[in-house]
Coordinates of C-alpha atoms in Angstrom, one line a residue:
X1 CA -1.2 18.8 -3.8
X2 CA 0.3 16.8 -6.6
X3 CA 3.4 14.8 -7.1
X4 CA 5.7 14.7 -10.1
X5 CA 4.1 13.0 -13.1
X6 CA 4.6 9.3 -13.4
X7 CA 4.1 7.6 -16.7
X8 CA 2.4 4.1 -16.5
X9 CA 1.1 2.3 -19.6
X10 CA -0.9 -0.8 -19.7
X11 CA 1.3 -3.9 -20.2
X12 CA 1.3 -4.9 -23.9
X13 CA -0.6 -8.1 -23.4
X14 CA -3.3 -6.3 -21.4
X15 CA -3.6 -3.5 -23.9
X16 CA -3.9 -5.9 -26.9
X17 CA -6.5 -8.0 -25.1
X18 CA -8.5 -4.9 -24.1
X19 CA -8.5 -3.6 -27.6
X20 CA -9.7 -7.0 -28.8
X21 CA -12.6 -7.0 -26.4
X22 CA -13.6 -3.4 -27.3
X23 CA -13.4 -4.4 -31.0
X24 CA -16.5 -6.7 -30.5
X25 CA -18.8 -3.7 -30.3
X26 CA -19.6 -0.8 -32.5
X27 CA -17.7 2.4 -31.5
X28 CA -20.9 4.4 -31.3
X29 CA -22.4 2.1 -28.7
X30 CA -19.1 2.1 -26.7
X31 CA -19.0 5.8 -26.8
X32 CA -22.5 6.2 -25.6
X33 CA -21.8 3.9 -22.7
X34 CA -18.7 5.8 -21.8
X35 CA -20.5 9.1 -21.8
X36 CA -23.2 7.8 -19.4
X37 CA -20.7 5.9 -17.1
X38 CA -18.2 8.7 -17.0
X39 CA -20.9 11.2 -15.9
X40 CA -21.8 8.9 -13.0
X41 CA -18.2 8.3 -12.2
X42 CA -17.6 12.1 -11.9
X43 CA -20.5 12.5 -9.6
X44 CA -18.8 9.9 -7.4
X45 CA -21.5 9.1 -4.7
X46 CA -23.2 5.8 -3.7
X47 CA -26.5 6.7 -5.2
X48 CA -25.2 7.3 -8.7
X49 CA -22.3 4.8 -8.9
X50 CA -21.8 3.2 -12.3
X51 CA -24.3 0.5 -13.1
X52 CA -22.8 -2.1 -15.5
X53 CA -26.0 -3.5 -16.8
X54 CA -24.8 -5.0 -20.1
X55 CA -21.8 -6.5 -21.8
X56 CA -21.2 -3.4 -23.9
X57 CA -21.3 -1.2 -20.7
X58 CA -18.8 -3.5 -19.0
X59 CA -16.4 -3.4 -22.0
X60 CA -16.9 0.4 -22.3
X61 CA -16.1 0.9 -18.6
X62 CA -13.0 -1.3 -18.9
X63 CA -11.8 0.8 -21.9
X64 CA -12.7 4.0 -20.1
X65 CA -11.3 3.3 -16.6
X66 CA -8.9 0.4 -16.7
X67 CA -5.9 2.3 -18.2
X68 CA -6.3 5.1 -15.6
X69 CA -6.8 2.7 -12.7
X70 CA -3.8 0.8 -13.7
X71 CA -1.7 3.9 -13.9
X72 CA -2.8 5.2 -10.5
X73 CA -2.4 1.8 -8.7
X74 CA 0.9 1.2 -10.3
X75 CA 2.2 4.5 -9.2
X76 CA 1.0 3.9 -5.6
X77 CA 2.5 0.4 -5.4
X78 CA 5.8 1.5 -6.9
X79 CA 6.1 4.2 -4.1
X80 CA 5.1 1.5 -1.5
X81 CA 7.8 -0.8 -2.8
X82 CA 10.3 2.0 -2.5
X83 CA 9.4 2.7 1.1
X84 CA 9.1 -1.0 2.1
X85 CA 12.0 -2.6 0.2
X86 CA 11.8 -5.8 2.3
X87 CA 8.1 -6.3 1.4
X88 CA 7.9 -9.2 -1.1
X89 CA 4.2 -10.2 -1.2
X90 CA 3.3 -13.7 -2.5
X91 CA -0.5 -13.2 -2.2
X92 CA -2.9 -10.4 -3.1
X93 CA -6.6 -9.8 -2.7
X94 CA -8.2 -6.9 -4.7
X95 CA -11.5 -6.1 -3.2
X96 CA -14.1 -4.5 -5.5
X97 CA -11.5 -5.1 -8.3
X98 CA -13.7 -4.7 -11.4
X99 CA -11.8 -6.1 -14.3
X100 CA -8.6 -6.6 -12.4
X101 CA -6.3 -3.5 -13.2
X102 CA -4.8 -3.7 -9.6
X103 CA -3.6 -7.4 -10.0
X104 CA -1.8 -6.5 -13.2
X105 CA -0.2 -3.5 -11.5
X106 CA 0.9 -5.4 -8.5
X107 CA 2.4 -8.3 -10.6
X108 CA 4.5 -5.7 -12.5
X109 CA 5.8 -4.0 -9.3
X110 CA 6.3 -7.3 -7.2
X111 CA 7.5 -10.3 -9.3
X112 CA 7.3 -12.2 -6.0
X113 CA 3.5 -12.5 -6.4
X114 CA 2.3 -16.0 -6.8
X115 CA -1.5 -15.8 -6.3
X116 CA -3.9 -13.0 -6.9
X117 CA -7.6 -12.9 -6.1
X118 CA -10.2 -10.4 -7.3
X119 CA -13.5 -10.0 -5.4
X120 CA -16.2 -8.3 -7.4
X121 CA -19.9 -8.1 -7.4
X122 CA -20.7 -7.7 -11.2
X123 CA -20.6 -11.1 -12.9
X124 CA -19.9 -9.6 -16.3
X125 CA -16.8 -7.7 -15.0
X126 CA -15.5 -11.0 -13.5
X127 CA -16.0 -12.7 -16.9
X128 CA -14.2 -9.9 -18.8
X129 CA -11.4 -9.6 -16.2
X130 CA -10.8 -13.3 -16.4
X131 CA -10.6 -13.3 -20.2
X132 CA -8.1 -10.4 -20.0
X133 CA -6.0 -12.2 -17.4
X134 CA -5.6 -15.2 -19.7
X135 CA -3.3 -13.0 -21.8
X136 CA -0.9 -12.3 -18.9
X137 CA 2.7 -13.5 -18.9
X138 CA 3.0 -13.9 -15.2
X139 CA 1.4 -16.7 -13.1
X140 CA -0.2 -14.4 -10.5
X141 CA -2.4 -12.8 -13.1
X142 CA -2.9 -15.7 -15.5
X143 CA -3.8 -18.0 -12.7
X144 CA -5.8 -15.5 -10.7
X145 CA -8.9 -16.4 -8.8
X146 CA -12.1 -14.5 -9.4
X147 CA -14.9 -14.5 -6.7
X148 CA -18.3 -12.9 -6.9
X149 CA -18.9 -11.1 -3.6
X150 CA -19.9 -7.9 -1.7
X151 CA -17.9 -5.7 0.6
X152 CA -19.2 -7.1 3.9
X153 CA -17.4 -6.4 7.2
X154 CA -19.4 -9.2 8.7
X155 CA -17.7 -11.7 6.5
X156 CA -14.2 -13.1 7.2
X157 CA -11.6 -10.4 6.6
X158 CA -9.4 -10.6 3.4
X159 CA -6.4 -12.5 4.3
X160 CA -3.4 -11.9 2.0
X161 CA 0.0 -10.3 2.1
X162 CA -1.3 -7.4 0.0
X163 CA -4.9 -6.1 0.0
X164 CA -6.0 -3.4 -2.3
X165 CA -9.1 -1.3 -2.6
X166 CA -9.2 1.2 -5.5
X167 CA -11.9 3.8 -6.2
X168 CA -14.5 2.0 -4.0
X169 CA -14.8 3.8 -0.7
X170 CA -16.7 6.6 -2.4
X171 CA -19.3 4.1 -3.6
X172 CA -20.1 3.0 0.0
X173 CA -22.4 4.8 2.4
X174 CA -20.4 7.1 4.7
X175 CA -21.6 5.3 7.8
X176 CA -20.0 2.0 6.6
X177 CA -16.6 3.3 5.6
X178 CA -14.8 3.1 9.0
X179 CA -16.0 -0.5 9.5
X180 CA -14.8 -1.4 6.0
X181 CA -11.4 0.1 6.7
X182 CA -11.1 -1.9 9.9
X183 CA -12.2 -5.1 8.2
X184 CA -9.7 -4.6 5.3
X185 CA -6.8 -3.9 7.7
X186 CA -7.4 -6.9 10.1
X187 CA -5.1 -9.4 8.4
X188 CA -2.9 -8.2 5.5
X189 CA 0.8 -7.3 5.7
X190 CA 0.1 -4.2 3.6
X191 CA -3.2 -2.4 2.8
X192 CA -3.5 0.1 -0.1
X193 CA -6.5 2.4 -0.4
X194 CA -7.0 4.7 -3.4
X195 CA -9.7 7.2 -4.2
X196 CA -10.1 10.0 -6.8
X197 CA -7.9 13.0 -6.4
X198 CA -10.7 15.3 -5.5
X199 CA -11.5 17.1 -2.3
X200 CA -14.1 14.5 -1.5
X201 CA -11.7 11.6 -2.3
X202 CA -9.0 13.2 -0.1
X203 CA -11.5 13.5 2.8
X204 CA -12.2 9.7 2.5
X205 CA -8.5 8.9 2.5
X206 CA -7.6 11.1 5.4
X207 CA -10.4 9.6 7.4
X208 CA -9.1 6.2 6.6
X209 CA -5.6 7.3 7.4
X210 CA -6.7 8.4 10.9
X211 CA -8.4 5.0 11.4
X212 CA -5.3 3.1 10.3
X213 CA -3.1 5.0 12.7
X214 CA -5.5 4.5 15.6
X215 CA -5.4 0.8 14.8
X216 CA -1.6 0.8 15.3
X217 CA -0.6 0.3 11.7
X218 CA 2.5 2.1 10.3
X219 CA 1.9 4.5 7.4
X220 CA 4.1 3.6 4.4
X221 CA 3.1 6.4 1.9
X222 CA 2.6 9.1 1.0
X223 CA 2.8 10.6 4.4
X224 CA 6.3 11.2 5.9
X225 CA 4.8 11.1 9.5
X226 CA 1.9 9.7 11.4
X227 CA 0.9 12.9 13.1
X228 CA -2.3 14.7 12.2
X229 CA -2.4 15.7 8.5
X230 CA -1.3 19.4 8.4
X231 CA -3.1 20.3 5.2
X232 CA -6.0 22.7 6.2
X233 CA -9.2 20.7 5.9
X234 CA -11.7 22.2 3.5
X235 CA -9.1 24.6 2.0
X236 CA -6.8 22.3 0.3
X237 CA -6.3 18.5 -0.4
X238 CA -3.5 16.0 -0.9
X239 CA -3.6 14.2 -4.3
X240 CA -1.1 12.9 -6.9
X241 CA -1.0 12.4 -10.6
X242 CA 0.0 9.5 -12.9
X243 CA 0.3 10.0 -16.7
X244 CA -0.9 7.4 -19.0
X245 CA -0.6 7.3 -22.8
X246 CA -3.9 7.0 -24.9
X247 CA -4.2 4.5 -27.7
X248 CA -6.1 5.6 -30.7
X249 CA -9.2 3.8 -29.5
X250 CA -8.9 5.2 -26.1
X251 CA -8.8 8.7 -27.5
X252 CA -11.9 8.0 -29.5
X253 CA -13.8 6.6 -26.5
X254 CA -12.9 9.7 -24.4
X255 CA -13.3 12.2 -27.3
X256 CA -9.7 13.3 -26.5
X257 CA -7.2 15.0 -28.7
X258 CA -4.0 14.6 -26.6
X259 CA -1.9 11.5 -26.7
X260 CA -2.0 11.2 -22.9
X261 CA -4.0 12.0 -19.9
X262 CA -3.3 12.6 -16.2
X263 CA -5.1 10.5 -13.6
X264 CA -5.5 12.3 -10.3
X265 CA -5.8 10.2 -7.1
X266 CA -5.4 10.3 -3.4
X267 CA -4.2 7.3 -1.4
X268 CA -2.8 5.8 1.8
X269 CA -0.7 2.7 2.3
X270 CA -0.3 1.1 5.7
X271 CA 1.8 -1.8 6.9
X272 CA 2.3 -4.0 10.0
X273 CA 6.0 -3.3 9.8
X274 CA 7.9 0.0 10.0
X275 CA 8.7 1.4 6.6
X276 CA 11.6 3.6 5.4
X277 CA 9.4 6.7 5.2
X278 CA 10.5 9.8 3.4
X279 CA 11.7 12.6 5.6
X280 CA 9.5 15.0 3.8
X281 CA 7.4 15.4 0.6
X282 CA 7.2 18.3 -1.7
X283 CA 3.7 19.7 -1.7
X284 CA 3.8 22.2 -4.5
X285 CA 5.7 22.8 -7.7
X286 CA 9.1 24.0 -6.5
X287 CA 9.7 27.7 -7.2
X288 CA 12.9 27.8 -9.2
X289 CA 14.8 31.1 -9.7
X290 CA 18.4 31.8 -10.5
X291 CA 20.6 30.4 -7.7
X292 CA 17.6 29.5 -5.5
X293 CA 14.8 26.9 -5.2
X294 CA 11.9 27.3 -2.7
X295 CA 10.2 24.1 -1.5
X296 CA 7.0 23.7 0.4
X297 CA 7.4 20.5 2.4
X298 CA 5.2 18.2 4.5
X299 CA 7.3 16.7 7.3
X300 CA 7.0 15.5 10.9
X301 CA 7.2 19.2 12.0
X302 CA 4.2 20.1 9.8
X303 CA 4.1 22.2 6.7
X304 CA 7.4 24.1 6.2
X305 CA 9.0 26.3 3.6
X306 CA 12.6 25.6 2.7
X307 CA 15.0 27.7 0.6
X308 CA 17.8 25.8 -1.2
X309 CA 20.6 27.9 -2.6
X310 CA 23.8 27.3 -4.6
X311 CA 25.8 27.2 -1.3
X312 CA 23.9 24.0 -0.4
X313 CA 25.9 22.3 -3.2
X314 CA 24.5 18.8 -3.9
X315 CA 21.2 19.7 -2.2
X316 CA 20.7 22.6 -4.6
X317 CA 21.4 20.4 -7.6
X318 CA 18.8 17.9 -6.4
X319 CA 16.3 20.7 -5.8
X320 CA 16.7 21.9 -9.4
X321 CA 15.5 18.5 -10.5
X322 CA 12.9 18.0 -7.9
X323 CA 9.2 18.0 -8.7
X324 CA 5.9 18.4 -6.9
X325 CA 5.3 15.3 -4.8
X326 CA 8.8 14.0 -4.7
X327 CA 10.3 12.8 -1.4
X328 CA 12.8 15.3 0.1
X329 CA 15.4 14.8 2.9
X330 CA 14.6 17.5 5.4
X331 CA 18.1 17.7 6.8
X332 CA 19.7 18.3 3.4
X333 CA 19.7 22.0 3.7
X334 CA 20.7 22.3 7.4
X335 CA 24.0 24.3 7.7

């Protein structure tokens, strides 16, 4: 399932700094690195996770993935902020954070952030991420802390108001994932987990979702309830989309012709306090015909089909503007 398209561009200081870093290397070398790394990324399993073995690989990976990661994380955090309006984090820890896209996204969504920490195992990614952060306008990114470290549930749990883990669960052995989710969720006020919007990525997210509910945390988004996920396992999957503009260099690295791309992702956000969850979420493109809109909804009652007609007045007008993935008030069409 997808949601309506959200457009999220890199902040201008980050885009300029990233272009400057990429400009240090011949485009042919960057393109070769992108082709190799993107192939491994698409395979998305622990045995073939991207290996950032050189500075050009790290720069290419940042150029290839940082805009898309930023777009996805920004979309998720914006939805979390909408569902938890009282949440104003002052501290963030981004685990397995690469070159730091998530701390830039969080700082844009929550101006309350004062301190951001990135934990990453690749020294070169830390060095590049730190250089990019120096171009930030806000103190949370510009003064961010960068730590070299592994994802280790035997270590002290990450302790911050906001903890993020983006595109990392799939790089871990399956047997370790539940322990990692428990470790990550031990202390933060809010935990955000994001994976690729593939059937396999969704499976990792829904397993983490079940673990978080069992631990007693409240689901913030995207789920409108904390019951079992009603989407038939193995037959469909829940994922979302964020649109990001491509710069000229970005198009060249990806051999793309369009001025934009859509990043697909699955995610779950959990909190220690009860959120203002959506009543329901639209799971397919609304079927819009003259005088009628048909909506497929996920709600506490499960998957439902709702018909909205002109006689529903304001609800009908809202349905005409609704898109796949939008929140929807399930009582809006009750006569």
